[in-house]
Short mmCIF file of C-alpha atoms in Angstrom, two decimals:
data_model
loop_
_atom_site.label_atom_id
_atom_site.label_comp_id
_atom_site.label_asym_id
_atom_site.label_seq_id
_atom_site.Cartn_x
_atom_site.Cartn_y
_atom_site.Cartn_z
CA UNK A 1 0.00 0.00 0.00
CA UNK A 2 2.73 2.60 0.72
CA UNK A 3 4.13 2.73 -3.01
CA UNK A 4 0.34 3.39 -4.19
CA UNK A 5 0.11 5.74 -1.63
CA UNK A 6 2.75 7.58 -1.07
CA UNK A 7 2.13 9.83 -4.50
CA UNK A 8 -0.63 11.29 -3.86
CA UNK A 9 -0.21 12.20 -0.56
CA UNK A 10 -0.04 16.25 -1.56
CA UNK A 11 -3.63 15.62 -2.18
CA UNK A 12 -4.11 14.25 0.88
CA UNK A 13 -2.73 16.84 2.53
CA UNK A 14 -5.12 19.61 0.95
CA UNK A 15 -7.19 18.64 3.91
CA UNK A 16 -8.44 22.11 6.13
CA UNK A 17 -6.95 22.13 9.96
CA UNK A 18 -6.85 25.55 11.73
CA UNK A 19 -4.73 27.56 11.80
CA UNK A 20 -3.33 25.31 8.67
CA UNK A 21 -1.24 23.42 11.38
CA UNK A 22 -1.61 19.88 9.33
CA UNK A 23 -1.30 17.69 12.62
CA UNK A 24 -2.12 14.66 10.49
CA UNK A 25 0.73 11.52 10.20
CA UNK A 26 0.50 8.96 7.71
CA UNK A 27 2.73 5.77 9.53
CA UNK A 28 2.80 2.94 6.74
CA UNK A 29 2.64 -0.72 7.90
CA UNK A 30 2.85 -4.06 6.03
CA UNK A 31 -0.65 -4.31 5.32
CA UNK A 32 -2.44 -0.60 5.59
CA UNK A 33 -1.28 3.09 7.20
CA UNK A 34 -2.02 4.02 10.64
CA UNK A 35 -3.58 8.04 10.80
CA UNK A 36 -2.58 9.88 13.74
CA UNK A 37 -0.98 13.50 14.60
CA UNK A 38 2.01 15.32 15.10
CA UNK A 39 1.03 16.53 18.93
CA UNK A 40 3.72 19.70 17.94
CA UNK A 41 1.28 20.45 15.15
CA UNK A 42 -1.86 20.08 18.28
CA UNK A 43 -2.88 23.85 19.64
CA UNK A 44 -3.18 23.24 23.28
CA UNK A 45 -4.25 26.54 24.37
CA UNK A 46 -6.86 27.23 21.52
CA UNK A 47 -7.70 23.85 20.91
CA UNK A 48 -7.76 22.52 25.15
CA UNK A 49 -10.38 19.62 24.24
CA UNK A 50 -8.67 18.74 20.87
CA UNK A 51 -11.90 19.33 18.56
CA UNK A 52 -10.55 21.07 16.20
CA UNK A 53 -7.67 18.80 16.36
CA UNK A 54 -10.45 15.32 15.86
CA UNK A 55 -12.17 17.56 12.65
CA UNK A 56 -9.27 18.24 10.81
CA UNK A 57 -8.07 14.35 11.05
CA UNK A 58 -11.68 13.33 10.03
CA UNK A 59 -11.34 15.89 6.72
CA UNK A 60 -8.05 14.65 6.15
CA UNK A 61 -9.40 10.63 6.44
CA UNK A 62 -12.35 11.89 3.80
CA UNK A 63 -9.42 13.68 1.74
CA UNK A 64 -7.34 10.16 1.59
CA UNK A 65 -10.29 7.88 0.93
CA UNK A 66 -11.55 10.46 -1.89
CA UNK A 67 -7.92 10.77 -3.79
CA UNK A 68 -7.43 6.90 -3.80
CA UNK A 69 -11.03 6.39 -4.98
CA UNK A 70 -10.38 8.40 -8.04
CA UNK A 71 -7.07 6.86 -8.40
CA UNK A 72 -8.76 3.76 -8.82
CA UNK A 73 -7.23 2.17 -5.26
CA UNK A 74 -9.97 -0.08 -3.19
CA UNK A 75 -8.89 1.60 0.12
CA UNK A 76 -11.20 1.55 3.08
CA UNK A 77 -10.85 3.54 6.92
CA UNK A 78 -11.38 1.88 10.20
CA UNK A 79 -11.08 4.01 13.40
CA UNK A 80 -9.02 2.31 15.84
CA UNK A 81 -7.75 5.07 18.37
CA UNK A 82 -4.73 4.72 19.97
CA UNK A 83 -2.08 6.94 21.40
CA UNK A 84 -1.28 9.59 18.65
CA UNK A 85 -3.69 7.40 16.55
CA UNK A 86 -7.18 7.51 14.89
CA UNK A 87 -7.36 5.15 12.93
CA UNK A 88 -6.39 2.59 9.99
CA UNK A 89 -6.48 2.53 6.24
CA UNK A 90 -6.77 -0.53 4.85
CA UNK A 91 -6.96 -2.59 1.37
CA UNK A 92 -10.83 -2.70 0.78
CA UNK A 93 -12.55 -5.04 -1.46
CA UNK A 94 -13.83 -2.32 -3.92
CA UNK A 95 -13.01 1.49 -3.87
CA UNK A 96 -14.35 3.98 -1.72
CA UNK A 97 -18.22 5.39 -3.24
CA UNK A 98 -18.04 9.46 -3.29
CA UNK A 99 -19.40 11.81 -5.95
CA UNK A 100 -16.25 13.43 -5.55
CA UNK A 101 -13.13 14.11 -6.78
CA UNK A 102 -8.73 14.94 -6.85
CA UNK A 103 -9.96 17.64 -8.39
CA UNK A 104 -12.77 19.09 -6.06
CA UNK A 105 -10.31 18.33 -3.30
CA UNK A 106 -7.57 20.56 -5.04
CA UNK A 107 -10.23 22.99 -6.05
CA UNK A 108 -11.68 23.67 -2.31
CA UNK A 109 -10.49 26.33 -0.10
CA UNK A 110 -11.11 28.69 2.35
CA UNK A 111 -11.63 32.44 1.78
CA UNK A 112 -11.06 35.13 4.17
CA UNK A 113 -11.88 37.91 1.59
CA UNK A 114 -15.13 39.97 0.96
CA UNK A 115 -18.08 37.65 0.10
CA UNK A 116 -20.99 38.90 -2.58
CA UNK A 117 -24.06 39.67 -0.36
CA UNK A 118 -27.11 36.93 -0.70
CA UNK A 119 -28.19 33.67 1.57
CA UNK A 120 -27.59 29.92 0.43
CA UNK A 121 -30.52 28.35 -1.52
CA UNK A 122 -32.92 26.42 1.01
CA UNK A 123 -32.45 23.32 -1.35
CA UNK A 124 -28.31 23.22 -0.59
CA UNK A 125 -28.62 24.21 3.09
CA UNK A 126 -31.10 20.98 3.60
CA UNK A 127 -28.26 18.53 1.93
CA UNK A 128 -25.79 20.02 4.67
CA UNK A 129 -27.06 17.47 7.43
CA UNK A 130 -26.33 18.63 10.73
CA UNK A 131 -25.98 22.25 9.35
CA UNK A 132 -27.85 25.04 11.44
CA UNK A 133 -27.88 28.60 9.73
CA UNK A 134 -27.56 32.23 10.78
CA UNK A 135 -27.88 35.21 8.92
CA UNK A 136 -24.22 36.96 9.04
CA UNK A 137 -25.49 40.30 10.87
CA UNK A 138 -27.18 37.80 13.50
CA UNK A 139 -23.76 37.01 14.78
CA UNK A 140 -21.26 39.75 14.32
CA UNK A 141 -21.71 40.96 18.45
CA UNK A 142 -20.48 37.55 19.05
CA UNK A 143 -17.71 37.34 16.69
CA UNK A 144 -16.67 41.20 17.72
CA UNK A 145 -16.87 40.04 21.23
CA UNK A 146 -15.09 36.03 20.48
CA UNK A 147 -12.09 38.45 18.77
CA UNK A 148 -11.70 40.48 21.92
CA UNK A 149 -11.61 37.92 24.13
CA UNK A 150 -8.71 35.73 21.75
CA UNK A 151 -7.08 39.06 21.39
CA UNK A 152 -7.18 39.61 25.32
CA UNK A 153 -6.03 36.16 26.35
CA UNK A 154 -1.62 36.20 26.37
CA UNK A 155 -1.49 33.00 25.60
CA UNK A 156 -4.08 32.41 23.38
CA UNK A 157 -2.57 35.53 20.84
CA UNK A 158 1.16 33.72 21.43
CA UNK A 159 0.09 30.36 19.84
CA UNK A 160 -2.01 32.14 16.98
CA UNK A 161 1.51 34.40 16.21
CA UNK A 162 3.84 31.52 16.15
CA UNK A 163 1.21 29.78 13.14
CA UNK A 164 1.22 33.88 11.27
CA UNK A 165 3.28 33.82 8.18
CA UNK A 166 3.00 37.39 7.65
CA UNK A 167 6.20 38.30 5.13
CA UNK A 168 7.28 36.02 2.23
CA UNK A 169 10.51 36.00 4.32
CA UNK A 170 9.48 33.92 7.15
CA UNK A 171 11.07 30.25 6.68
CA UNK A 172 7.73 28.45 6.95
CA UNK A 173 5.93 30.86 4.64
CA UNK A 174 5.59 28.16 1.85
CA UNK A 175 4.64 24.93 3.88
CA UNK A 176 2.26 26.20 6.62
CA UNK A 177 0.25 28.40 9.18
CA UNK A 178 -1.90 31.16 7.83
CA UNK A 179 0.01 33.62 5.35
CA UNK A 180 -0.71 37.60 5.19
CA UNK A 181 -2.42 36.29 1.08
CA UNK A 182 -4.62 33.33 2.93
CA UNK A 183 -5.58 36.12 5.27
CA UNK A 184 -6.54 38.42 2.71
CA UNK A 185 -4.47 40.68 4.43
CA UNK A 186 -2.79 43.71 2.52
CA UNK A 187 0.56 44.49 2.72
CA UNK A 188 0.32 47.82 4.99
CA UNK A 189 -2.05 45.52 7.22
CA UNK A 190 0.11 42.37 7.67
CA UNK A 191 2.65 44.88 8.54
CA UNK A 192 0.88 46.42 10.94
CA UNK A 193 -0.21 43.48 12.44
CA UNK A 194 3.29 41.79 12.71
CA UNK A 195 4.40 44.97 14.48
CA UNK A 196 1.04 45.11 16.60
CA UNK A 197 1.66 41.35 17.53
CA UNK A 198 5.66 41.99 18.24
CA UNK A 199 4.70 44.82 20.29
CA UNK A 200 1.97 42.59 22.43
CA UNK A 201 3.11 42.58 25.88
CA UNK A 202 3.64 46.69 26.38
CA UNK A 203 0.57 47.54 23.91
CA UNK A 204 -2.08 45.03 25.63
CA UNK A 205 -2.62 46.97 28.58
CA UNK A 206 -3.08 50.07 26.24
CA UNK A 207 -5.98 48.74 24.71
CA UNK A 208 -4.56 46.26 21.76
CA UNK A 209 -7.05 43.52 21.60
CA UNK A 210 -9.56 45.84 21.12
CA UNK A 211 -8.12 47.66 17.96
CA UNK A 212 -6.97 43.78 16.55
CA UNK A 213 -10.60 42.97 17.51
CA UNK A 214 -12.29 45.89 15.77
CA UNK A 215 -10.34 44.83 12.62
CA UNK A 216 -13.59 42.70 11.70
CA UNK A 217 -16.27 44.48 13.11
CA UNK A 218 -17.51 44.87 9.71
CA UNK A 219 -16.81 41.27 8.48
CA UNK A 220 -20.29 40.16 9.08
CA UNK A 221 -22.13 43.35 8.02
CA UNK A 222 -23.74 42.29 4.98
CA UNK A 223 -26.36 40.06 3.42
CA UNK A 224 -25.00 35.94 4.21
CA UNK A 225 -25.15 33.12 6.29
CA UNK A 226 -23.09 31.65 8.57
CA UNK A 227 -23.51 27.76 9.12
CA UNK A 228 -22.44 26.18 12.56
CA UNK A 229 -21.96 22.46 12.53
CA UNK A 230 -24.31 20.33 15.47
CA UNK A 231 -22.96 16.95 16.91
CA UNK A 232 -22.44 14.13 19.40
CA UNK A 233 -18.95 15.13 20.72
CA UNK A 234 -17.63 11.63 20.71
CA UNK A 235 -18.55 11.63 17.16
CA UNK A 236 -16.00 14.36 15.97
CA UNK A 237 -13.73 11.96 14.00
CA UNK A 238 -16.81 11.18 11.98
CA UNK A 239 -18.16 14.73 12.07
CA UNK A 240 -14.89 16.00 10.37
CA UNK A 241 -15.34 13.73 7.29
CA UNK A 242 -19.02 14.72 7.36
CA UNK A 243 -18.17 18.45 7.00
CA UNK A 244 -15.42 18.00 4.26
CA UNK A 245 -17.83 16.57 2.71
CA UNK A 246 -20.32 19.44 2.83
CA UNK A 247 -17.36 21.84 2.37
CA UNK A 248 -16.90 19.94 -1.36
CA UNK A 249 -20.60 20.17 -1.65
CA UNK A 250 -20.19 23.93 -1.37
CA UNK A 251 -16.73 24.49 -3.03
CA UNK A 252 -19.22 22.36 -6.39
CA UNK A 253 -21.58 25.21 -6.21
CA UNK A 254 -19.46 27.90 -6.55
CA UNK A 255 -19.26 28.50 -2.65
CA UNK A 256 -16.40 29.57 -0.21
CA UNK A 257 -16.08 29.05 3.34
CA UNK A 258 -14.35 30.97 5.91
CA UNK A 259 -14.00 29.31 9.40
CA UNK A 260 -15.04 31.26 12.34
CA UNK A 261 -14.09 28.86 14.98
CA UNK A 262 -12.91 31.77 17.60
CA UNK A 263 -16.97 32.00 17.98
CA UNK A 264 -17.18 28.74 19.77
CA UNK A 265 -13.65 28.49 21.63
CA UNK A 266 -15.20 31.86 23.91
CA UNK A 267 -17.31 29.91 26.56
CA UNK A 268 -19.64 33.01 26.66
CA UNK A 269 -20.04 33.77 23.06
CA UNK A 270 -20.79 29.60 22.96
CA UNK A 271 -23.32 29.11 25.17
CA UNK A 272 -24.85 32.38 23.55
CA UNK A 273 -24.56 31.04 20.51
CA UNK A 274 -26.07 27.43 21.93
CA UNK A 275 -29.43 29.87 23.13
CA UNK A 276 -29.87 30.83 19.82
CA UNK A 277 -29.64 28.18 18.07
CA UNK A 278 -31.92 26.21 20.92
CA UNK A 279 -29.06 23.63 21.37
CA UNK A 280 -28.73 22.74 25.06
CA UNK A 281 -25.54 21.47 25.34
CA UNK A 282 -23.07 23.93 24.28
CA UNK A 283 -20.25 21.51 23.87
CA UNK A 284 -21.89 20.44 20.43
CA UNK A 285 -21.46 23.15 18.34
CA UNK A 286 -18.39 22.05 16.34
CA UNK A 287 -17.59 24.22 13.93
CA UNK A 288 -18.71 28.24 12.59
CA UNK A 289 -17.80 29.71 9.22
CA UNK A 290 -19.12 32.00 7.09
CA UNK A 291 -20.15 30.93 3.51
CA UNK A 292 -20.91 32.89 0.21
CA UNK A 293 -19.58 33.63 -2.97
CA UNK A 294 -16.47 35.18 -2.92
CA UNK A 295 -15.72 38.61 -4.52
CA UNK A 296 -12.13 37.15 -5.62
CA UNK A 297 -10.36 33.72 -5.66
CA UNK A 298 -8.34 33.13 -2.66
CA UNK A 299 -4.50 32.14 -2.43
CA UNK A 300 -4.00 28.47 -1.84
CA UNK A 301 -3.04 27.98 1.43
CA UNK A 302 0.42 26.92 1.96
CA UNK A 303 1.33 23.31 2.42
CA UNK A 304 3.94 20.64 3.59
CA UNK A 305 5.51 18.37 1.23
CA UNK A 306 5.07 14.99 2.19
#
């Protein structure tokens, strides 16, 4: 299985993870390859519970299963958690069924740009199974008030600047973490924000995190939907091939996402969120992002090569 698999692993790796950290491993064996993580790739202080962590290796196990089903490999997954470990993939007896593609996998990505105003047809938003929608204006006091407290917490702000490729000069600028182009971000603003972000410790107290905060007031001050993913928490492995899945589903129609996970990892702004939605446990709400059609393509997002 490795010498079928090992060339298309760039594919596999076009899976989403925040912050683009890629946690996922690939560890070959005689008869399959084990999926687990790179814990140095994990973001303990953003991440405590490690959902984001269990969504991005369910994506990537829907990326993997997708490329070698158009590759014409019979590969199948079985989750079989271990330490560092998810799961298996294994020869299958016939290849894996998806209406998708390499080349929806290659062609999805997010975008942090300005979106054309209008809602999702009713029709699309009913395939998205476990999908709950919001209207964009419905939520920006809660992602205003999500970015101040991210922006507030030390720690929280350290771990998002040490995944900020912000200059073409920074070493890691071509093979991960979230680049000033993935960001949308022009050049004046990724320079002010590098210098903002150097600056952290002296400019905090002087009011920083609410300036970096106000920086997308406006994101959410037009005509859209945001969709926030509902599920069993013990299910997140699953749930993370369920919403590549609906993320291809999108990217087919034309349709951009851009995660707004900050919403959820604020306890306050969560259970708000939860009340709206009339979800009673908060710890279910999986995953936020805005979705529309984007005014411009986005950059690719940088990645490793495997």
């Amino acid at each position: 299985m490795k010498d079928r698999l090992r060339p298309l692993e760039p594919d596999f790796w076009r899976a989403p993870s925040a912050h683009n950290t890629q946690p996922w491993t690939l560890t070959y064996t005689d008869d399959g390859a084990e999926v687990g993580w790179d814990p140095s790739r994990a973001l303990p202080i953003s991440d405590p519970t490690g959902r984001d962590l269990r969504l991005s290796l369910g994506a990537f196990v829907e990326c993997c299963l997708i490329v070698c089903a158009d590759a014409g490999l019979s590969v199948g997954f079985r989750p079989d958690p271990g330490p560092r470990r998810v799961g298996v993939l294994y020869a299958a007896a016939q290849p894996y069924r998806t209406p998708f593609t390499t080349a929806d996998v290659r062609a999805r990505g997010a975008n942090r740009g300005e979106y054309h105003p209008g809602r999702l047809p009713d029709p699309l938003v009913a395939e998205l199974t476990g999908m709950r929608r919001l209207a964009c204006r419905d939520l920006a006091d809660l992602l205003h008030a999500a970015d101040l407290h991210q922006f507030g917490d030390r720690e929280v702000t350290r771990e998002l600047r040490a995944w900020l490729r912000l200059t073409r000069r920074h070493r890691r600028y071509l093979l991960d973490g979230l680049t000033d182009r993935a960001l949308s971000l022009s050049r004046a603003e990724a320079i002010g924000l590098r210098a903002s972000l150097a600056l952290y410790p002296a400019l905090r107290p002087l009011g920083l995190p609410r300036v970096l905060a106000g920086a997308s007031r406006d994101l959410l001050d037009y005509d859209g939907d945001v969709l926030v993913l509902v599920g069993a928490v013990e299910d997140e492995l699953e749930l993370g091939r369920v919403l590549m899945r609906h993320w291809l589903t999108l990217s087919a129609h034309g349709y951009a996402t851009h995660p707004l996970s900050q919403i959820i990892d604020c306890e306050p702004t969560r259970r708000t969120l939860a009340d709206r939605l009339g979800v009673a446990d908060p710890r279910t709400l999986l995953h936020v992002a805005r979705v529309g059609r984007p005014a411009s393509p986005a950059t690719p997002s940088s990645r490793l090569r495997p």
